Short mmCIF file of C-alpha atoms and ligand atoms in Angstrom, two decimals:
data_model
loop_
_atom_site.label_atom_id
_atom_site.label_comp_id
_atom_site.label_asym_id
_atom_site.label_seq_id
_atom_site.Cartn_x
_atom_site.Cartn_y
_atom_site.Cartn_z
CA MET Y 1 46.48 40.84 42.18
CA GLN Y 2 42.95 42.20 41.81
CA ARG Y 3 39.98 40.78 43.61
CA GLY Y 4 36.24 41.29 43.16
CA THR Y 5 33.04 40.04 41.61
CA ASP Y 6 33.45 41.36 38.06
CA ILE Y 7 32.65 38.44 35.72
CA SER Y 8 33.39 40.24 32.46
CA ARG Y 9 36.73 41.42 33.77
CA ALA Y 10 37.58 37.84 34.80
CA ALA Y 11 36.57 36.56 31.35
CA ASP Y 12 38.80 39.22 29.74
CA VAL Y 13 41.75 38.00 31.81
CA LEU Y 14 41.11 34.44 30.56
CA ARG Y 15 40.89 35.68 26.96
CA ALA Y 16 44.23 37.41 27.40
CA GLY Y 17 45.81 34.14 28.50
CA GLY Y 18 45.92 35.14 32.19
CA LEU Y 19 45.03 33.37 35.44
CA VAL Y 20 41.70 33.75 37.26
CA ALA Y 21 40.93 32.13 40.60
CA PHE Y 22 37.22 31.37 40.79
CA PRO Y 23 34.80 29.67 43.16
CA THR Y 24 33.24 26.29 42.45
CA GLU Y 25 30.92 24.32 44.72
CA THR Y 26 33.87 22.11 45.75
CA VAL Y 27 36.96 24.34 46.17
CA TYR Y 28 38.39 27.43 44.43
CA GLY Y 29 40.04 26.74 41.10
CA LEU Y 30 43.05 28.44 39.46
CA GLY Y 31 41.76 28.88 35.93
CA ALA Y 32 43.23 29.50 32.49
CA ASP Y 33 42.12 28.99 28.87
CA ALA Y 34 42.14 25.20 28.44
CA SER Y 35 42.71 25.53 24.69
CA ARG Y 36 46.02 27.43 24.99
CA ASP Y 37 49.30 25.77 25.86
CA ASP Y 38 50.83 29.06 27.01
CA ALA Y 39 47.93 29.81 29.37
CA ALA Y 40 47.86 26.31 30.86
CA ALA Y 41 51.64 26.45 31.34
CA LYS Y 42 51.19 29.42 33.69
CA ILE Y 43 49.07 27.28 36.01
CA PHE Y 44 51.82 24.70 36.40
CA ALA Y 45 54.40 27.43 37.03
CA VAL Y 46 52.32 29.20 39.70
CA LYS Y 47 51.23 26.02 41.45
CA GLY Y 48 54.67 24.50 41.38
CA ARG Y 49 52.99 21.43 39.94
CA PRO Y 50 54.79 18.84 37.77
CA ARG Y 51 53.84 19.41 34.13
CA ALA Y 52 52.74 15.82 33.63
CA HIS Y 53 49.90 16.18 36.16
CA PRO Y 54 46.73 16.80 34.10
CA LEU Y 55 44.27 19.62 34.80
CA ILE Y 56 40.48 19.35 34.92
CA VAL Y 57 38.66 21.28 32.18
CA HIS Y 58 35.57 23.14 33.41
CA LEU Y 59 32.69 23.65 30.99
CA ALA Y 60 29.46 25.67 31.04
CA PRO Y 61 26.17 23.76 31.19
CA GLY Y 62 25.19 22.74 27.69
CA ALA Y 63 28.75 22.87 26.26
CA ALA Y 64 29.27 20.57 23.28
CA LEU Y 65 30.95 17.55 24.86
CA GLY Y 66 32.20 16.39 21.45
CA ASP Y 67 34.51 19.44 21.26
CA TRP Y 68 36.26 18.43 24.45
CA ALA Y 69 36.24 14.62 24.34
CA ILE Y 70 36.07 11.91 21.68
CA ASP Y 71 34.88 8.29 21.67
CA ILE Y 72 32.46 9.11 24.50
CA PRO Y 73 30.90 5.88 25.78
CA GLU Y 74 27.16 5.64 26.38
CA ALA Y 75 27.74 5.25 30.13
CA ALA Y 76 29.47 8.65 30.20
CA HIS Y 77 26.55 10.39 28.47
CA HIS Y 78 24.22 8.72 30.92
CA LEU Y 79 26.30 9.68 33.96
CA VAL Y 80 26.88 13.33 33.10
CA ALA Y 81 23.25 13.81 32.09
CA ALA Y 82 22.27 12.84 35.63
CA ALA Y 83 25.20 14.24 37.62
CA TRP Y 84 26.08 17.57 35.97
CA PRO Y 85 26.21 20.29 36.96
CA GLY Y 86 27.89 19.05 40.11
CA PRO Y 87 31.01 17.81 41.90
CA LEU Y 88 31.87 15.05 39.41
CA THR Y 89 34.80 14.90 36.97
CA VAL Y 90 34.81 12.29 34.22
CA ILE Y 91 37.98 11.16 32.43
CA LEU Y 92 37.46 10.66 28.69
CA ARG Y 93 39.64 10.63 25.59
CA ARG Y 94 40.93 14.13 24.84
CA GLY Y 95 39.01 16.16 22.26
CA PRO Y 96 40.29 18.70 19.71
CA ARG Y 97 39.76 21.87 21.75
CA VAL Y 98 41.91 20.73 24.68
CA ALA Y 99 45.53 21.95 24.61
CA LEU Y 100 48.13 19.26 25.18
CA ALA Y 101 49.68 21.22 28.07
CA THR Y 102 46.29 21.12 29.85
CA THR Y 103 46.34 17.34 30.04
CA GLY Y 104 50.05 17.14 30.79
CA GLY Y 105 50.57 15.42 27.44
CA SER Y 106 47.93 12.77 28.13
CA ASP Y 107 45.44 11.62 25.49
CA THR Y 108 42.73 11.65 28.17
CA VAL Y 109 41.02 14.69 29.69
CA GLY Y 110 39.08 15.33 32.90
CA LEU Y 111 35.85 17.26 32.30
CA ARG Y 112 33.44 18.80 34.75
CA VAL Y 113 30.46 21.17 34.69
CA PRO Y 114 30.40 22.92 38.08
CA SER Y 115 27.13 23.90 39.75
CA HIS Y 116 28.39 27.11 41.39
CA PRO Y 117 26.49 30.04 39.84
CA VAL Y 118 29.60 32.28 39.70
CA ALA Y 119 31.62 29.54 38.00
CA GLN Y 120 28.82 29.06 35.49
CA GLU Y 121 28.60 32.80 34.79
CA LEU Y 122 32.35 32.93 34.21
CA LEU Y 123 32.29 29.90 31.90
CA ARG Y 124 29.40 31.33 29.91
CA ALA Y 125 31.02 34.76 29.61
CA PHE Y 126 34.33 33.22 28.53
CA GLY Y 127 32.72 30.77 26.15
CA GLY Y 128 35.48 28.13 26.19
CA GLY Y 129 36.84 25.52 28.55
CA VAL Y 130 38.68 26.62 31.69
CA ALA Y 131 41.51 24.41 32.90
CA ALA Y 132 41.68 24.62 36.68
CA PRO Y 133 43.34 22.74 39.50
CA SER Y 134 42.63 23.74 43.08
CA ALA Y 135 44.01 27.27 43.65
CA ASN Y 136 46.75 26.35 46.14
CA ARG Y 137 50.44 25.54 45.84
CA PHE Y 138 51.12 21.91 44.92
CA GLY Y 139 50.64 19.46 47.80
CA GLY Y 140 48.96 21.96 50.14
CA VAL Y 141 45.43 22.34 51.46
CA SER Y 142 42.81 23.35 48.86
CA PRO Y 143 41.23 26.80 49.28
CA THR Y 144 37.53 27.10 50.13
CA THR Y 145 37.41 30.93 50.38
CA ALA Y 146 38.83 33.83 48.36
CA ASP Y 147 40.95 34.74 51.41
CA HIS Y 148 42.59 31.30 51.28
CA VAL Y 149 43.47 31.88 47.62
CA ALA Y 150 44.84 35.35 48.28
CA SER Y 151 47.05 34.12 51.11
CA ASP Y 152 48.31 31.12 49.06
CA LEU Y 153 48.86 32.71 45.65
CA GLY Y 154 48.88 36.48 46.22
CA ASP Y 155 50.13 38.39 43.20
CA ASP Y 156 50.74 35.25 41.16
CA VAL Y 157 47.08 35.28 40.09
CA ASP Y 158 45.75 38.09 37.86
CA TYR Y 159 42.21 38.21 39.27
CA ILE Y 160 40.42 36.51 42.16
CA LEU Y 161 36.69 36.18 41.58
CA ASP Y 162 35.14 36.21 45.06
CA GLY Y 163 32.11 33.97 45.44
CA GLY Y 164 32.13 33.39 49.19
CA ALA Y 165 32.78 30.08 50.91
CA CYS Y 166 32.46 26.82 48.95
CA GLU Y 167 29.39 24.75 49.76
CA VAL Y 168 30.77 21.21 49.33
CA GLY Y 169 34.31 21.79 50.62
CA VAL Y 170 36.14 18.77 49.15
CA GLU Y 171 37.17 18.33 45.51
CA SER Y 172 35.09 16.60 42.86
CA THR Y 173 34.79 12.85 42.61
CA ILE Y 174 36.83 11.58 39.62
CA VAL Y 175 35.53 8.67 37.54
CA ASP Y 176 37.56 7.26 34.64
CA LEU Y 177 35.36 6.31 31.70
CA SER Y 178 38.15 6.29 29.11
CA ARG Y 179 38.75 2.54 29.27
CA GLY Y 180 35.37 0.82 29.48
CA ALA Y 181 34.09 0.00 32.96
CA PRO Y 182 33.88 3.04 35.26
CA VAL Y 183 36.75 3.35 37.74
CA LEU Y 184 36.79 5.57 40.83
CA LEU Y 185 40.08 7.53 40.75
CA ARG Y 186 39.32 9.93 43.60
CA PRO Y 187 36.41 9.98 46.06
CA GLY Y 188 34.99 13.48 46.34
CA GLY Y 189 31.99 15.74 46.60
CA MET Y 190 29.61 13.41 44.79
CA PRO Y 191 29.21 10.30 46.95
CA ARG Y 192 30.04 6.93 45.40
CA GLU Y 193 26.52 5.71 46.18
CA ALA Y 194 24.96 8.44 44.02
CA ILE Y 195 27.23 7.56 41.08
CA GLU Y 196 26.75 3.81 41.42
CA ALA Y 197 22.97 4.35 41.34
CA ILE Y 198 23.48 5.73 37.81
CA VAL Y 199 26.28 3.59 36.27
CA GLY Y 200 26.48 0.55 38.55
CA PRO Y 201 29.46 -0.53 40.68
CA LEU Y 202 32.66 1.54 40.44
CA ALA Y 203 35.89 -0.42 40.20
CA ALA Y 204 38.93 0.61 42.23
CA ALA Y 205 41.89 2.13 40.37
CA ASP Y 206 44.41 -0.50 39.21
CA ALA Y 207 47.89 -0.22 37.74
CA HIS Y 208 46.48 0.63 34.30
CA ALA Y 209 44.29 3.50 35.48
CA PRO Y 210 45.43 6.96 34.37
CA ALA Y 211 47.67 8.42 37.07
CA ALA Y 212 45.79 11.01 39.15
CA PRO Y 213 48.37 12.94 41.18
CA GLY Y 214 45.68 14.05 43.64
CA THR Y 215 45.93 10.44 44.70
CA LEU Y 216 49.58 10.71 45.78
CA ALA Y 217 50.07 9.32 49.28
CA SER Y 218 50.91 12.78 50.63
CA HIS Y 219 48.65 15.57 49.43
CA TYR Y 220 46.21 18.08 50.85
CA ALA Y 221 48.69 18.49 53.69
CA PRO Y 222 48.87 21.36 56.21
CA ARG Y 223 52.14 22.32 57.96
CA ALA Y 224 51.14 20.46 61.12
CA GLU Y 225 51.63 16.70 61.33
CA VAL Y 226 48.26 14.97 60.87
CA ILE Y 227 47.53 11.61 62.48
CA ALA Y 228 44.27 10.08 61.23
CA VAL Y 229 42.79 7.42 63.52
CA GLU Y 230 39.51 5.69 64.29
CA PRO Y 231 37.48 7.58 66.92
CA HIS Y 232 38.15 5.01 69.67
CA GLU Y 233 41.90 5.44 69.12
CA VAL Y 234 41.88 9.20 69.73
CA PRO Y 235 42.68 9.21 73.49
CA ALA Y 236 45.72 6.93 73.03
CA ALA Y 237 46.93 8.97 70.05
CA VAL Y 238 46.68 12.17 72.10
CA ALA Y 239 48.55 10.58 75.00
CA ALA Y 240 51.37 9.53 72.66
CA ALA Y 241 51.65 12.89 70.84
CA ARG Y 242 54.20 15.59 71.76
CA GLY Y 243 54.05 19.36 71.35
CA ASN Y 244 51.00 21.53 70.75
CA VAL Y 245 48.30 18.92 70.07
CA ALA Y 246 44.78 19.40 68.71
CA VAL Y 247 41.93 16.97 68.10
CA LEU Y 248 39.81 17.42 64.97
CA ALA Y 249 36.54 15.51 65.26
CA PRO Y 250 32.76 15.83 65.09
CA ARG Y 251 31.47 17.88 68.03
CA ALA Y 252 29.43 14.98 69.42
CA ALA Y 253 32.48 12.68 69.61
CA PHE Y 254 34.26 14.73 72.29
CA ALA Y 255 31.84 13.80 75.08
CA ALA Y 256 33.00 10.16 75.02
CA TRP Y 257 36.67 11.06 75.49
CA GLY Y 258 36.54 13.17 78.68
CA ASP Y 259 39.52 15.47 79.34
CA LEU Y 260 41.97 14.96 76.46
CA ARG Y 261 44.70 17.46 77.37
CA ALA Y 262 44.59 18.76 73.82
CA ARG Y 263 42.94 21.64 72.01
CA ALA Y 264 39.49 20.56 70.78
CA TYR Y 265 38.61 21.60 67.23
CA PRO Y 266 35.02 20.47 66.72
CA LEU Y 267 33.53 19.95 63.27
CA PRO Y 268 29.80 19.66 62.55
CA ASP Y 269 28.38 16.20 63.26
CA ASP Y 270 26.90 15.64 59.78
CA LEU Y 271 29.18 14.46 56.96
CA ALA Y 272 28.28 17.38 54.68
CA GLY Y 273 29.23 19.82 57.45
CA MET Y 274 32.49 17.97 58.08
CA ALA Y 275 33.41 18.13 54.39
CA ARG Y 276 32.49 21.81 54.19
CA GLY Y 277 34.60 22.73 57.21
CA LEU Y 278 37.57 20.37 56.81
CA TYR Y 279 40.07 22.50 54.86
CA ALA Y 280 39.34 25.73 56.74
CA ALA Y 281 39.90 23.75 59.96
CA LEU Y 282 43.30 22.49 58.78
CA ARG Y 283 44.29 26.05 57.88
CA ASP Y 284 43.04 27.38 61.25
CA LEU Y 285 45.04 24.74 63.10
CA ASP Y 286 48.19 25.80 61.25
CA ALA Y 287 47.48 29.45 62.09
CA LEU Y 288 47.08 28.47 65.76
CA GLY Y 289 50.57 27.00 65.71
CA VAL Y 290 49.44 23.44 66.35
CA ASP Y 291 52.19 20.84 65.83
CA VAL Y 292 50.11 17.65 65.75
CA VAL Y 293 46.50 17.19 64.65
CA ILE Y 294 44.82 13.98 65.79
CA ALA Y 295 41.92 13.60 63.34
CA ALA Y 296 39.04 11.17 63.89
CA LEU Y 297 38.13 9.29 60.70
CA PRO Y 298 34.42 9.38 59.79
CA PRO Y 299 32.57 6.26 58.61
CA ALA Y 300 33.38 5.56 54.93
CA VAL Y 301 29.85 6.15 53.66
CA GLY Y 302 28.55 9.05 51.56
CA LEU Y 303 30.84 12.09 51.87
CA GLY Y 304 32.68 10.26 54.66
CA GLU Y 305 34.69 8.41 52.00
CA ALA Y 306 36.11 11.68 50.65
CA VAL Y 307 36.70 13.20 54.10
CA GLY Y 308 38.52 10.06 55.24
CA ASP Y 309 40.56 10.00 52.02
CA ARG Y 310 41.71 13.62 52.48
CA LEU Y 311 42.56 13.06 56.15
CA ARG Y 312 44.64 9.99 55.28
CA ARG Y 313 46.47 11.89 52.55
CA ALA Y 314 47.04 14.86 54.84
CA ALA Y 315 48.57 12.28 57.19
CA GLY Y 316 50.60 10.58 54.45
CA PRO Y 317 54.38 10.47 54.34
CA ARG Y 318 55.81 13.86 53.29
CA GLY Y 319 57.68 13.93 50.04
CA ALA Y 320 55.75 10.96 48.62
O1 TXA L 401 36.71 19.88 42.58
C1 TXA L 401 37.68 19.83 41.86
O2 TXA L 401 37.95 18.83 41.15
C2 TXA L 401 38.59 21.06 41.82
C3 TXA L 401 37.78 22.23 41.26
C4 TXA L 401 38.61 23.46 41.05
O3 TXA L 401 37.12 21.83 40.10
N1 TXA L 401 39.76 20.80 41.03
C5 TXA L 401 40.74 19.99 41.45
O4 TXA L 401 41.81 19.96 40.58
O5 TXA L 401 40.72 19.37 42.49
P1 TXA L 401 43.22 19.34 40.97
O6 TXA L 401 44.09 19.61 39.80
O7 TXA L 401 43.67 19.86 42.29
O8 TXA L 401 42.95 17.81 41.02
C6 TXA L 401 42.57 17.19 39.82
C7 TXA L 401 42.89 15.74 39.85
C8 TXA L 401 44.35 15.46 39.88
O9 TXA L 401 44.58 14.39 40.77
C9 TXA L 401 44.63 15.05 38.45
O10 TXA L 401 45.70 14.16 38.34
C10 TXA L 401 43.32 14.39 38.06
O11 TXA L 401 42.36 15.20 38.64
N2 TXA L 401 43.14 14.39 36.61
C11 TXA L 401 42.84 15.43 35.82
N3 TXA L 401 42.82 15.06 34.52
C12 TXA L 401 43.13 13.76 34.50
C13 TXA L 401 43.31 12.78 33.47
N4 TXA L 401 43.20 13.09 32.18
N5 TXA L 401 43.62 11.53 33.84
C14 TXA L 401 43.77 11.21 35.14
N6 TXA L 401 43.63 12.07 36.16
C15 TXA L 401 43.32 13.32 35.84
MG1 MG L 402 44.49 20.03 44.17
#
């Protein structure tokens, strides 16, 4: 594994059908040429991810959307014009340049134009679409630094493009626009409120929505057991927990709880700071040998919806 800041080298690796981990504003991605079945197949092998779970295709600003999706509804044009570049993925019908392996055989594709300058430089230098899931093993905590990627994937990735710590810290919001009315498949780095201001109310996923494996009950999970509770339930949850226990909550919340007999792991009090610090905190808590993490759920507004979603999934039943 090589690591550095060499964009043209990273683009060469993509052109050769190799794997490049690269920073985005949300989390680090594990990228490959989205137009090549053999390149996309390597992502599934390295991640240990089921081949039917589709990958998001990352595009440079100004890429021709019609190459990557077909039958694009007016609402999608409207939404991406306002929201890209940024932490939003839209699901559309798959276009001719997307390899079938990239979408796990699906006739829909997730597209996103990231705002991170290093991601944009890479996409421009490469010139095509880059298929990329989060650069971690399947089911684990997404990486928000190059160190996280190196410790998760090591030599299984050909080049790690180091762009520092990710600004947003949780994955993109996913909106399905392939079937008419917009449906929220995954809350994420672009708050629901910002999207609804552009396209109107987002429906919840129903049985007909395309399956988004990031929405499995157990995902984004550290080694430690995570118990996600409302803030007022934290003291009782700590009292009931056994082993090496930690509490993950906004710094200001701790004052109300007094002496908890647990390790305190404070996060910033603002929702953006919580999102930015969440995954590094879960990794730190594992490194500290914590057995049980009692996590206080934030209010489900703005980025709080995504933070709460990830905490609940980290707490979900293993093996689901
Ligand atoms: O912020 C992000 O979205 C990051 C960065 C690297 O861009 N990527 C990311 O990828 O989180 P991943 O693979 O870890 O999660 C992508 C989610 C999965 O739940 C996948 O099922 C869903 O997007 N997805 C992708 N294409 C889809 C499609 N055609 N239909 C339904 N769901 C799709
Ligand atoms: Mg992921």
